[in-house]
Short mmCIF file of C-alpha atoms and ligand atoms in Angstrom, two decimals:
data_model
loop_
_atom_site.label_atom_id
_atom_site.label_comp_id
_atom_site.label_asym_id
_atom_site.label_seq_id
_atom_site.Cartn_x
_atom_site.Cartn_y
_atom_site.Cartn_z
CA MET A 1 -4.44 17.90 -49.34
CA SER A 2 -2.16 20.53 -50.57
CA ILE A 3 -5.12 22.12 -52.83
CA LYS A 4 -7.93 21.50 -50.20
CA LYS A 5 -11.30 21.08 -51.93
CA THR A 6 -14.31 21.86 -49.81
CA VAL A 7 -17.97 21.27 -49.66
CA ALA A 8 -19.45 24.48 -48.03
CA ILE A 9 -22.44 23.97 -45.93
CA LEU A 10 -24.28 27.17 -45.85
CA ASP A 11 -25.95 27.64 -42.67
CA PHE A 12 -29.85 28.81 -42.39
CA GLY A 13 -30.13 28.06 -38.82
CA SER A 14 -30.68 24.40 -38.67
CA GLN A 15 -29.96 22.42 -35.44
CA TYR A 16 -28.06 19.79 -37.89
CA THR A 17 -25.78 22.23 -39.44
CA GLN A 18 -22.74 20.73 -37.84
CA LEU A 19 -24.16 17.01 -38.37
CA ILE A 20 -24.36 17.77 -42.05
CA THR A 21 -20.63 18.54 -42.41
CA ARG A 22 -19.78 15.67 -40.26
CA ARG A 23 -21.77 13.53 -42.42
CA VAL A 24 -19.65 14.87 -45.68
CA ARG A 25 -16.52 14.14 -43.79
CA GLU A 26 -17.44 10.55 -43.08
CA HIS A 27 -17.18 10.11 -46.67
CA HIS A 28 -13.56 11.37 -46.58
CA VAL A 29 -14.53 14.73 -48.16
CA TYR A 30 -13.53 18.00 -46.27
CA SER A 31 -16.57 20.24 -45.46
CA GLU A 32 -16.82 23.49 -43.63
CA ILE A 33 -19.55 25.58 -42.50
CA PHE A 34 -20.16 29.15 -44.04
CA PRO A 35 -22.94 31.94 -42.85
CA PHE A 36 -25.68 31.81 -45.57
CA THR A 37 -24.64 35.46 -46.48
CA VAL A 38 -21.20 34.09 -47.70
CA SER A 39 -20.19 35.37 -51.31
CA PRO A 40 -19.88 33.21 -54.30
CA GLU A 41 -16.57 34.80 -55.08
CA GLU A 42 -15.30 33.78 -51.59
CA LEU A 43 -16.47 30.09 -52.01
CA GLN A 44 -14.70 29.92 -55.20
CA GLU A 45 -11.33 31.54 -53.45
CA GLN A 46 -11.74 28.74 -50.71
CA GLY A 47 -11.85 25.81 -53.42
CA VAL A 48 -15.36 24.97 -52.89
CA GLU A 49 -16.66 22.07 -55.09
CA ALA A 50 -19.85 21.58 -53.89
CA ILE A 51 -22.57 23.36 -51.87
CA ILE A 52 -25.12 22.34 -49.38
CA LEU A 53 -27.80 24.41 -48.01
CA SER A 54 -28.82 23.58 -44.60
CA GLY A 55 -32.48 23.36 -43.26
CA GLY A 56 -33.65 26.21 -40.86
CA PRO A 57 -36.64 27.09 -38.90
CA ALA A 58 -37.82 30.01 -40.93
CA ASN A 59 -40.72 30.51 -43.71
CA VAL A 60 -39.14 31.89 -47.02
CA TYR A 61 -41.97 34.47 -46.98
CA LYS A 62 -41.37 35.78 -43.48
CA LYS A 63 -39.88 39.25 -43.52
CA ASN A 64 -36.18 39.02 -42.52
CA ALA A 65 -36.16 35.31 -43.32
CA PRO A 66 -32.43 34.22 -44.59
CA THR A 67 -32.37 34.52 -48.26
CA LEU A 68 -30.25 32.38 -50.84
CA ASN A 69 -27.93 34.66 -53.03
CA GLN A 70 -29.11 34.06 -56.61
CA ASN A 71 -25.46 34.51 -57.72
CA LEU A 72 -24.63 31.41 -56.02
CA LEU A 73 -26.55 29.55 -58.84
CA ASN A 74 -24.47 31.05 -61.52
CA ILE A 75 -20.84 29.84 -60.45
CA ASN A 76 -21.27 26.53 -61.96
CA ILE A 77 -20.93 24.69 -58.41
CA PRO A 78 -23.52 21.95 -57.62
CA ILE A 79 -25.94 22.55 -55.14
CA LEU A 80 -27.88 20.38 -52.82
CA GLY A 81 -30.60 22.28 -50.73
CA ILE A 82 -32.05 20.43 -47.64
CA CYS A 83 -35.43 21.33 -46.15
CA TYR A 84 -35.45 24.97 -45.86
CA GLY A 85 -32.44 24.97 -48.41
CA LEU A 86 -34.90 23.14 -50.65
CA HIS A 87 -37.80 25.79 -50.02
CA LEU A 88 -35.17 28.51 -51.11
CA LEU A 89 -34.07 26.84 -54.28
CA VAL A 90 -37.84 26.51 -55.39
CA ASN A 91 -38.70 30.07 -54.40
CA THR A 92 -35.59 31.74 -56.09
CA THR A 93 -36.53 29.90 -59.17
CA GLY A 94 -39.90 30.43 -59.83
CA GLY A 95 -41.81 27.91 -57.70
CA THR A 96 -43.87 28.64 -54.69
CA ILE A 97 -44.02 27.14 -51.19
CA VAL A 98 -46.95 26.55 -48.88
CA SER A 99 -47.73 26.00 -45.26
CA SER A 100 -49.25 22.69 -45.12
CA GLY A 101 -51.30 22.77 -41.87
CA SER A 102 -50.18 19.60 -40.12
CA GLY A 103 -46.68 19.29 -41.94
CA GLU A 104 -44.74 16.14 -41.85
CA TYR A 105 -42.69 15.17 -38.41
CA GLY A 106 -40.69 11.84 -38.04
CA ASN A 107 -40.60 8.91 -40.15
CA ALA A 108 -42.19 8.90 -43.80
CA ARG A 109 -41.59 6.59 -46.91
CA ILE A 110 -40.92 7.90 -50.06
CA ASN A 111 -40.82 6.53 -53.67
CA ARG A 112 -39.33 7.78 -56.96
CA THR A 113 -41.31 9.54 -59.48
CA GLY A 114 -40.23 11.08 -62.93
CA GLY A 115 -37.59 8.55 -63.94
CA GLN A 116 -33.71 8.14 -63.01
CA SER A 117 -31.67 10.48 -61.01
CA GLN A 118 -28.28 10.27 -59.70
CA LEU A 119 -29.48 11.02 -56.13
CA PHE A 120 -31.41 7.94 -56.12
CA ASN A 121 -28.55 5.34 -57.34
CA ASP A 122 -28.78 2.30 -54.94
CA ILE A 123 -31.71 3.72 -53.13
CA PRO A 124 -34.53 1.11 -52.64
CA GLU A 125 -38.13 2.03 -53.30
CA ASN A 126 -40.41 2.99 -50.30
CA THR A 127 -37.21 3.90 -48.39
CA GLN A 128 -37.52 5.44 -44.95
CA VAL A 129 -36.38 9.10 -44.32
CA TRP A 130 -36.95 11.65 -41.69
CA MET A 131 -39.19 14.67 -41.94
CA SER A 132 -39.25 17.75 -39.82
CA HIS A 133 -41.16 20.40 -41.83
CA GLY A 134 -44.56 22.42 -41.80
CA ASP A 135 -44.00 24.13 -45.22
CA GLU A 136 -43.79 22.24 -48.55
CA ILE A 137 -43.46 22.69 -52.31
CA ASN A 138 -46.58 23.91 -53.87
CA GLU A 139 -45.37 24.56 -57.31
CA LEU A 140 -42.12 24.07 -59.03
CA GLY A 141 -40.34 26.58 -61.62
CA PRO A 142 -40.28 25.65 -65.03
CA GLU A 143 -36.65 23.85 -65.28
CA TRP A 144 -37.33 21.57 -62.15
CA LYS A 145 -38.89 18.41 -62.04
CA PRO A 146 -40.01 16.23 -58.84
CA ILE A 147 -37.82 13.14 -58.32
CA ALA A 148 -39.62 11.58 -55.19
CA ILE A 149 -42.84 11.75 -53.66
CA SER A 150 -43.72 10.78 -49.83
CA SER A 151 -46.46 8.30 -48.36
CA ASN A 152 -48.25 11.44 -47.45
CA GLY A 153 -48.25 13.07 -50.97
CA VAL A 154 -45.62 15.82 -50.38
CA VAL A 155 -42.90 16.26 -52.86
CA ALA A 156 -39.91 14.71 -51.17
CA ALA A 157 -36.97 15.66 -53.85
CA ILE A 158 -36.54 17.48 -56.76
CA GLN A 159 -33.98 18.02 -59.63
CA HIS A 160 -32.92 20.73 -61.90
CA ILE A 161 -33.63 19.51 -65.57
CA SER A 162 -30.38 20.95 -67.03
CA ARG A 163 -28.21 21.74 -64.02
CA PRO A 164 -26.62 20.01 -61.08
CA PHE A 165 -29.04 21.27 -58.62
CA PHE A 166 -30.95 19.02 -56.34
CA GLY A 167 -33.31 19.65 -53.19
CA VAL A 168 -34.50 17.27 -50.63
CA GLN A 169 -37.46 17.65 -48.21
CA PHE A 170 -36.29 15.14 -45.86
CA HIS A 171 -33.06 15.10 -43.54
CA PRO A 172 -30.37 12.77 -45.15
CA GLU A 173 -27.98 13.80 -42.49
CA VAL A 174 -30.16 12.19 -39.64
CA ILE A 175 -29.69 8.46 -38.84
CA HIS A 176 -33.39 7.91 -39.13
CA THR A 177 -33.09 8.33 -42.76
CA THR A 178 -32.12 4.70 -43.38
CA ASP A 179 -30.32 5.47 -46.74
CA GLY A 180 -28.98 9.06 -45.74
CA ALA A 181 -25.38 7.93 -46.15
CA THR A 182 -26.05 6.93 -49.62
CA PHE A 183 -27.99 10.16 -50.69
CA ILE A 184 -25.06 12.09 -49.42
CA SER A 185 -22.77 9.80 -51.20
CA ASN A 186 -24.52 9.99 -54.44
CA PHE A 187 -24.45 13.80 -54.15
CA LEU A 188 -20.82 14.06 -53.31
CA PHE A 189 -19.49 11.61 -56.00
CA ASN A 190 -22.07 11.11 -58.54
CA VAL A 191 -23.10 14.53 -58.84
CA CYS A 192 -20.25 16.70 -57.82
CA GLY A 193 -17.40 14.06 -58.54
CA CYS A 194 -15.67 14.86 -55.21
CA ARG A 195 -12.61 12.87 -54.24
CA PRO A 196 -12.57 11.00 -51.10
CA ASN A 197 -9.06 12.45 -49.87
CA TRP A 198 -9.95 13.82 -46.38
CA THR A 199 -7.94 11.29 -44.68
CA PRO A 200 -5.97 11.14 -41.42
CA SER A 201 -2.54 10.67 -43.44
CA ASN A 202 -3.31 13.55 -45.73
CA PHE A 203 -4.10 15.94 -42.82
CA ILE A 204 -1.02 14.86 -41.26
CA ASN A 205 1.20 15.43 -44.34
CA ASN A 206 -0.56 18.84 -44.88
CA ALA A 207 -0.27 20.11 -41.07
CA VAL A 208 3.18 19.14 -40.97
CA LYS A 209 3.94 21.29 -44.27
CA GLU A 210 1.99 24.10 -43.15
CA ILE A 211 3.73 24.23 -39.63
CA THR A 212 7.09 23.95 -41.33
CA GLU A 213 6.49 26.72 -43.46
CA LYS A 214 4.86 28.82 -41.10
CA VAL A 215 7.31 28.36 -38.31
CA GLY A 216 10.32 28.51 -40.62
CA ASP A 217 13.52 28.57 -38.36
CA ASN A 218 11.65 29.83 -35.13
CA GLU A 219 10.81 27.95 -31.95
CA LEU A 220 7.29 27.37 -30.38
CA VAL A 221 5.70 26.39 -26.97
CA CYS A 222 2.73 24.12 -26.61
CA GLY A 223 0.69 23.60 -23.53
CA LEU A 224 0.46 19.78 -23.01
CA SER A 225 -2.10 18.28 -20.68
CA GLY A 226 -1.83 14.58 -21.68
CA GLY A 227 -5.24 14.92 -22.95
CA VAL A 228 -5.95 13.52 -26.60
CA ASP A 229 -6.07 17.19 -28.12
CA SER A 230 -2.99 18.58 -26.79
CA SER A 231 -1.06 15.23 -27.12
CA VAL A 232 -1.91 15.06 -30.93
CA VAL A 233 -1.01 18.97 -31.33
CA ALA A 234 2.56 18.42 -29.54
CA THR A 235 3.07 14.95 -32.11
CA LEU A 236 2.18 17.05 -35.06
CA LEU A 237 4.81 19.77 -34.10
CA HIS A 238 7.37 17.09 -33.13
CA LYS A 239 6.95 15.72 -36.50
CA ALA A 240 7.23 19.32 -38.22
CA ILE A 241 10.04 21.10 -36.43
CA GLY A 242 11.30 18.46 -33.83
CA THR A 243 12.78 19.83 -30.82
CA ARG A 244 12.03 23.32 -31.49
CA SER A 245 8.73 22.55 -30.52
CA HIS A 246 8.62 22.97 -26.36
CA CYS A 247 5.82 21.37 -24.71
CA ILE A 248 5.03 22.56 -21.25
CA PHE A 249 3.54 20.35 -19.04
CA ILE A 250 2.55 21.84 -15.58
CA ASP A 251 1.62 19.70 -12.61
CA HIS A 252 -0.57 21.67 -10.89
CA GLY A 253 -0.77 18.93 -8.04
CA MET A 254 -4.56 17.98 -8.85
CA LEU A 255 -3.88 15.34 -11.32
CA ARG A 256 -4.99 11.74 -11.36
CA LYS A 257 -2.91 9.06 -9.54
CA GLU A 258 0.13 8.25 -11.85
CA GLU A 259 -0.77 10.93 -14.58
CA VAL A 260 2.65 12.39 -14.50
CA ASN A 261 4.39 9.31 -14.96
CA GLN A 262 2.04 8.09 -17.67
CA VAL A 263 2.34 11.19 -19.79
CA MET A 264 5.89 11.59 -19.58
CA GLY A 265 6.52 7.73 -20.18
CA SER A 266 4.25 7.50 -23.32
CA LEU A 267 4.91 11.07 -24.81
CA ARG A 268 8.54 11.81 -23.92
CA THR A 269 9.87 8.35 -23.59
CA GLY A 270 7.61 6.67 -26.13
CA LEU A 271 7.39 9.40 -28.84
CA GLY A 272 10.52 11.47 -28.09
CA LEU A 273 8.49 14.89 -27.58
CA ASN A 274 10.47 17.54 -26.15
CA ILE A 275 8.53 18.08 -22.92
CA HIS A 276 9.50 20.24 -20.24
CA HIS A 277 7.79 19.20 -16.81
CA PHE A 278 7.30 21.62 -13.98
CA ASP A 279 6.04 20.52 -10.45
CA HIS A 280 4.19 23.69 -9.53
CA SER A 281 1.93 21.94 -7.08
CA LYS A 282 3.21 23.75 -4.11
CA ASN A 283 2.20 27.02 -5.37
CA PHE A 284 -1.25 26.22 -6.45
CA LEU A 285 -2.10 24.20 -3.42
CA GLN A 286 -0.88 27.22 -1.37
CA LYS A 287 -3.29 29.46 -3.23
CA LEU A 288 -6.26 27.10 -2.83
CA ASN A 289 -5.70 26.80 0.88
CA ASN A 290 -9.10 27.16 2.58
CA VAL A 291 -10.93 28.05 -0.44
CA ILE A 292 -14.54 26.29 -0.79
CA ASP A 293 -16.36 28.20 -3.22
CA PRO A 294 -16.04 26.49 -6.79
CA GLU A 295 -15.85 29.63 -8.83
CA LYS A 296 -13.06 30.94 -6.85
CA LYS A 297 -11.30 27.52 -7.07
CA ARG A 298 -11.59 27.87 -10.95
CA LYS A 299 -10.34 31.36 -11.13
CA ILE A 300 -7.18 30.78 -8.80
CA ILE A 301 -6.18 27.84 -10.92
CA GLY A 302 -6.80 29.59 -14.26
CA ASN A 303 -4.58 32.93 -13.19
CA GLU A 304 -1.79 30.69 -11.67
CA PHE A 305 -1.69 28.59 -14.68
CA ILE A 306 -1.54 31.53 -16.85
CA HIS A 307 1.30 32.89 -14.70
CA SER A 308 3.37 29.80 -14.56
CA PHE A 309 2.99 29.05 -18.38
CA SER A 310 3.98 32.93 -19.26
CA GLU A 311 7.06 32.67 -16.84
CA ILE A 312 8.33 29.22 -18.23
CA ALA A 313 7.72 30.39 -21.98
CA LYS A 314 10.04 33.51 -21.13
CA ASN A 315 12.62 31.67 -19.71
CA ILE A 316 12.82 29.05 -22.57
CA GLY A 317 13.35 32.36 -24.77
CA ASN A 318 13.22 33.23 -28.40
CA ILE A 319 9.64 31.68 -28.76
CA HIS A 320 7.58 33.09 -31.39
CA TYR A 321 4.48 31.04 -31.50
CA LEU A 322 2.11 29.51 -29.29
CA ALA A 323 0.56 26.22 -30.43
CA GLN A 324 -2.63 25.02 -28.79
CA GLY A 325 -5.35 22.25 -29.34
CA THR A 326 -8.43 24.38 -30.68
CA LEU A 327 -10.98 22.09 -32.40
CA TYR A 328 -13.64 22.95 -34.98
CA PRO A 329 -16.40 23.02 -32.70
CA ASP A 330 -14.60 25.40 -30.48
CA ILE A 331 -14.84 28.06 -33.14
CA ILE A 332 -18.06 27.31 -34.46
CA GLU A 333 -20.33 29.80 -32.56
CA SER A 334 -24.19 29.29 -32.82
CA GLY A 335 -26.07 32.59 -33.60
CA GLY A 336 -29.34 30.76 -32.75
CA ASN A 337 -31.51 32.88 -34.75
CA THR A 338 -32.59 33.20 -38.52
CA VAL A 339 -31.96 36.97 -38.85
CA GLY A 340 -28.18 36.91 -38.94
CA PRO A 341 -25.79 34.39 -39.93
CA ALA A 342 -26.20 31.43 -37.73
CA VAL A 343 -22.34 30.83 -37.52
CA LYS A 344 -19.38 33.08 -36.87
CA ILE A 345 -15.85 32.26 -36.92
CA LYS A 346 -14.05 33.45 -34.31
CA SER A 347 -10.73 35.28 -35.08
CA HIS A 348 -9.18 33.01 -32.74
CA HIS A 349 -10.04 30.83 -29.91
CA ASN A 350 -8.13 31.74 -26.49
CA VAL A 351 -8.50 28.33 -25.15
CA GLY A 352 -6.54 28.72 -21.79
CA GLY A 353 -7.31 32.48 -21.20
CA LEU A 354 -3.86 33.70 -21.92
CA PRO A 355 -3.19 37.25 -21.43
CA ASP A 356 -3.28 39.36 -24.74
CA ASP A 357 -0.01 40.72 -24.22
CA MET A 358 1.84 37.14 -24.64
CA PRO A 359 4.25 37.93 -27.47
CA PHE A 360 3.38 34.94 -29.64
CA ASP A 361 1.31 34.30 -32.58
CA LEU A 362 -1.14 31.32 -32.48
CA ILE A 363 -0.70 28.16 -34.18
CA GLU A 364 -3.85 25.80 -34.16
CA PRO A 365 -3.29 22.87 -36.14
CA LEU A 366 -6.63 20.95 -35.01
CA LYS A 367 -8.83 23.90 -35.81
CA GLU A 368 -10.69 22.12 -38.46
CA LEU A 369 -11.16 18.75 -36.83
CA PHE A 370 -13.89 17.17 -34.63
CA LYS A 371 -12.83 15.17 -31.66
CA ASP A 372 -13.28 12.00 -33.31
CA GLU A 373 -11.40 13.07 -36.36
CA VAL A 374 -8.61 14.07 -33.77
CA ARG A 375 -8.44 10.74 -32.54
CA LEU A 376 -7.91 9.04 -35.88
CA VAL A 377 -5.19 11.41 -36.59
CA GLY A 378 -3.74 10.55 -33.12
CA ARG A 379 -3.71 6.78 -34.00
CA GLU A 380 -2.07 7.46 -37.47
CA LEU A 381 0.53 9.15 -35.71
CA GLY A 382 1.21 6.29 -33.40
CA LEU A 383 -0.18 7.76 -30.17
CA PRO A 384 -0.81 5.02 -27.57
CA GLU A 385 -4.54 3.82 -27.41
CA PHE A 386 -4.45 4.96 -23.62
CA VAL A 387 -4.04 8.29 -24.50
CA LEU A 388 -6.46 8.36 -27.56
CA ASN A 389 -9.26 6.80 -25.60
CA ARG A 390 -8.94 8.71 -22.39
CA HIS A 391 -11.75 10.36 -20.76
CA PRO A 392 -11.97 14.07 -20.79
CA PHE A 393 -10.15 15.67 -17.80
CA PRO A 394 -11.16 19.38 -16.73
CA GLY A 395 -8.35 21.95 -16.37
CA PRO A 396 -8.78 22.44 -12.91
CA GLY A 397 -8.40 18.60 -12.27
CA LEU A 398 -9.30 17.23 -9.12
CA ALA A 399 -9.92 20.55 -7.44
CA VAL A 400 -13.32 20.55 -8.83
CA ARG A 401 -13.84 16.82 -7.61
CA ILE A 402 -13.06 17.88 -3.95
CA ILE A 403 -15.94 19.52 -2.60
CA GLY A 404 -15.07 21.95 -0.12
CA LYS A 405 -11.40 22.39 1.34
CA ILE A 406 -8.59 20.88 -0.98
CA THR A 407 -5.72 19.22 1.17
CA ILE A 408 -2.69 16.79 0.51
CA GLU A 409 -4.93 14.29 2.53
CA ARG A 410 -8.13 14.61 0.82
CA LEU A 411 -6.35 14.92 -2.58
CA GLU A 412 -4.72 11.38 -2.00
CA ILE A 413 -7.98 9.88 -0.75
CA LEU A 414 -9.71 10.79 -3.99
CA GLN A 415 -6.60 9.95 -6.28
CA ASN A 416 -6.85 6.53 -4.76
CA ALA A 417 -10.65 6.03 -5.10
CA ASP A 418 -10.48 7.31 -8.61
CA HIS A 419 -8.04 5.03 -9.49
CA ILE A 420 -9.51 1.98 -8.24
CA PHE A 421 -12.87 2.98 -10.15
CA ILE A 422 -10.87 3.56 -13.35
CA ASP A 423 -9.07 0.43 -13.00
CA ILE A 424 -12.11 -1.64 -12.38
CA LEU A 425 -13.83 0.10 -15.37
CA LYS A 426 -11.02 -0.98 -17.63
CA ASP A 427 -11.00 -4.42 -16.42
CA THR A 428 -14.47 -4.96 -16.86
CA GLY A 429 -14.43 -3.63 -20.45
CA GLU A 430 -16.88 -0.62 -19.37
CA TYR A 431 -14.41 2.30 -19.82
CA ASP A 432 -14.64 2.78 -23.53
CA LYS A 433 -18.48 2.77 -23.33
CA ILE A 434 -18.37 5.73 -21.02
CA TRP A 435 -17.59 9.34 -21.91
CA GLN A 436 -16.36 10.17 -18.71
CA ALA A 437 -16.16 8.45 -15.15
CA PHE A 438 -14.56 9.73 -12.16
CA ALA A 439 -14.87 9.75 -8.26
CA VAL A 440 -15.82 12.91 -6.14
CA LEU A 441 -14.91 13.52 -2.58
CA ILE A 442 -17.93 14.70 -0.58
CA PRO A 443 -17.32 16.90 2.47
CA ILE A 444 -19.23 15.02 4.97
CA LYS A 445 -18.26 11.78 7.16
CA THR A 446 -20.73 8.99 8.02
CA VAL A 447 -20.77 6.39 10.48
CA GLY A 448 -19.87 2.96 9.69
CA VAL A 449 -19.04 -0.32 11.10
CA MET A 450 -15.47 -2.40 10.06
CA GLY A 451 -14.48 -5.53 11.90
CA ASP A 452 -16.61 -4.84 14.94
CA THR A 453 -15.46 -1.28 15.22
CA ARG A 454 -17.24 2.07 14.71
CA THR A 455 -15.93 4.18 11.93
CA TYR A 456 -16.49 7.81 11.15
CA GLU A 457 -15.07 8.38 7.57
CA ASN A 458 -15.46 10.26 4.42
CA LEU A 459 -18.00 9.66 1.57
CA ILE A 460 -17.30 9.02 -2.10
CA ALA A 461 -19.50 9.37 -5.11
CA LEU A 462 -18.93 7.69 -8.26
CA ARG A 463 -20.27 9.27 -11.49
CA ALA A 464 -20.19 7.80 -15.06
CA VAL A 465 -22.08 9.39 -17.94
CA THR A 466 -22.35 8.78 -21.54
CA SER A 467 -22.38 11.89 -24.07
CA THR A 468 -21.49 13.00 -27.28
CA ASP A 469 -20.04 16.20 -26.81
CA GLY A 470 -20.23 16.81 -23.14
CA MET A 471 -23.06 19.42 -23.64
CA THR A 472 -25.83 16.97 -22.46
CA ALA A 473 -25.12 13.54 -20.73
CA GLU A 474 -27.11 10.59 -19.49
CA TRP A 475 -25.73 8.75 -16.47
CA TYR A 476 -24.37 5.43 -17.34
CA HIS A 477 -26.31 2.30 -16.20
CA LEU A 478 -23.25 0.48 -14.67
CA PRO A 479 -24.11 -3.31 -14.18
CA TYR A 480 -24.67 -3.92 -10.32
CA ASP A 481 -21.82 -6.49 -9.99
CA VAL A 482 -19.39 -3.85 -11.22
CA LEU A 483 -20.70 -1.24 -8.77
CA ASP A 484 -20.30 -3.59 -5.92
CA LYS A 485 -16.73 -4.39 -7.02
CA CYS A 486 -16.29 -0.74 -6.96
CA SER A 487 -17.77 -0.16 -3.48
CA ASN A 488 -15.91 -3.25 -2.01
CA ARG A 489 -12.41 -2.33 -3.31
CA ILE A 490 -12.59 1.44 -2.33
CA VAL A 491 -14.08 0.87 0.98
CA ASN A 492 -11.34 -1.94 1.73
CA GLU A 493 -8.42 -0.08 0.00
CA VAL A 494 -8.81 3.34 0.68
CA SER A 495 -8.26 4.23 4.10
CA GLY A 496 -10.52 7.37 4.94
CA ILE A 497 -13.56 6.16 3.09
CA ASN A 498 -16.25 4.09 4.57
CA ARG A 499 -19.09 4.70 2.19
CA VAL A 500 -19.59 4.82 -1.62
CA VAL A 501 -22.73 6.09 -3.34
CA TYR A 502 -23.34 6.36 -7.27
CA ASP A 503 -24.72 9.56 -9.06
CA ILE A 504 -27.65 8.99 -11.09
CA THR A 505 -28.16 12.42 -12.30
CA GLY A 506 -28.16 13.39 -16.21
CA LYS A 507 -27.03 16.65 -17.40
CA PRO A 508 -29.57 18.45 -17.58
CA PRO A 509 -30.37 19.01 -14.58
CA GLY A 510 -27.07 18.25 -13.42
CA THR A 511 -23.63 19.29 -14.65
CA ILE A 512 -21.00 16.43 -15.53
CA GLU A 513 -18.53 17.71 -12.87
CA TRP A 514 -19.75 18.52 -9.21
CA GLU A 515 -18.19 21.89 -9.20
P1 LIG B 601 -19.77 20.19 -17.11
O1 LIG B 601 -19.30 19.77 -15.85
O2 LIG B 601 -19.88 21.69 -17.58
O3 LIG B 601 -18.69 19.54 -17.90
O4 LIG B 601 -21.04 19.42 -17.64
C1 LIG B 601 -18.69 19.37 -19.34
C2 LIG B 601 -17.28 18.86 -19.81
O5 LIG B 601 -16.55 19.97 -19.63
C3 LIG B 601 -15.51 19.39 -18.64
N1 LIG B 601 -15.02 20.55 -18.08
C4 LIG B 601 -13.94 21.36 -18.11
N2 LIG B 601 -12.93 20.92 -19.26
N3 LIG B 601 -11.76 23.01 -18.05
C5 LIG B 601 -11.70 22.17 -19.18
O6 LIG B 601 -10.97 22.00 -19.82
C6 LIG B 601 -12.69 23.45 -17.16
O7 LIG B 601 -12.51 24.02 -16.27
C7 LIG B 601 -13.79 22.43 -17.26
N4 LIG B 601 -14.89 22.18 -16.63
C8 LIG B 601 -15.67 20.93 -17.15
C9 LIG B 601 -16.04 18.36 -18.01
O8 LIG B 601 -15.08 17.43 -17.36
C10 LIG B 601 -17.00 17.67 -19.16
O9 LIG B 601 -16.32 16.81 -19.92
#
């Protein structure tokens, strides 16, 4: 995508703004969120070929409600208004909105009215849509016509009589709108003439070109954790500038069992990445000696990591750039109110908390991507499936899964139990259904009996959750026979454990990690 065409999603404070962006990209069309205050000139400069106005919680007549810049209607770019976005279109073009008392919330049926419309190609009569509005159209301006009515008698969709402007009262981005994907596809392809060229291979070609141009003859460093984001960044960099990209993989001693070998085997040997591996576990463990407080653990590990990374980078020498795996959700900041722009793009996202005086410029090749898009790019790049489908792993590693003091012995117990748990999940086909699964070592001992002998050993908790983004999570209902297998194997194979429990707490009220 050398000339990147963009669908601009203007954010008026909807909880679904990000979802609209994703839905557009699911049609292989690039889309990006902009604050509702964005100027028409900026949109034109950014190569915007379609505009979608998001919903939002405001009422168009309320003081300080977000408004639609009228000039956006004069730049010859098609517009689709969703819910509040539709109210804005109506209000700006001579119509009126009214608060309808009970409103419409949840599923509704809609039917066409007023003849054919490109927005309704292949949409059956009486299709189910999802509504969530208190306000509705009272009267349309002279140049608009209704094109669908809901079963509750509310105008559900409108179209401008001569220009490519549309509005829908329902939410096509929500899965409960049965034909939501068709509505979005009709707008993108029938109305706007977008081309479906936002594909992993196009992304890779473009990213490699940009990195090559930006880095020139210089060298760069990239922090590598073995997780999917940093592995994809490292592979893109390698493709662009080969061994002038130096990946730094620091073993802080709190990685999972066999993690170092897996990362080095698949990424260095398998893909030929230029990885500098450092075993700094002694330093980290020394600093964590006798530390119990979770926040202190995190701080110590964070600081030590920065220190190690900076020193290593300096020693490699002649480094101009630092690459990191910032993702699109990392740079979208929800304003959460209806007065100011609801999104703000940060100037840069300092993922690792690296010090300001590090003499590098940043390269963030994934900053436009969602996590699932990163996986698609990774697959296209030939990364092994086990890297692509790995559960997320926190920066502080097992340190936040050993409640209480961290010692080599306790680390080993946890690594062994965790390894068996994950092994069983993979064997039973459960692993890929789960967002994250791991074991936690609890700092208490309990009494047991094994082979007629009294035992007094450690307690392990197992946790498995489903989630879409880690912000909320549900505990995963592992089948009893799988739990049974885990308990048996862990108690029998890991010396130092005589009891296993399963965590059945969601987030909220729990968090995913225990510390
Ligand atoms: P919590 O425990 O806050 O975790 O519910 C949400 C997600 O974030 C991961 N996590 C971290 N990731 N550095 C990271 O890179 C950290 O310090 C960290 N703490 C939590 C956690 O594993 C889960 O996926």
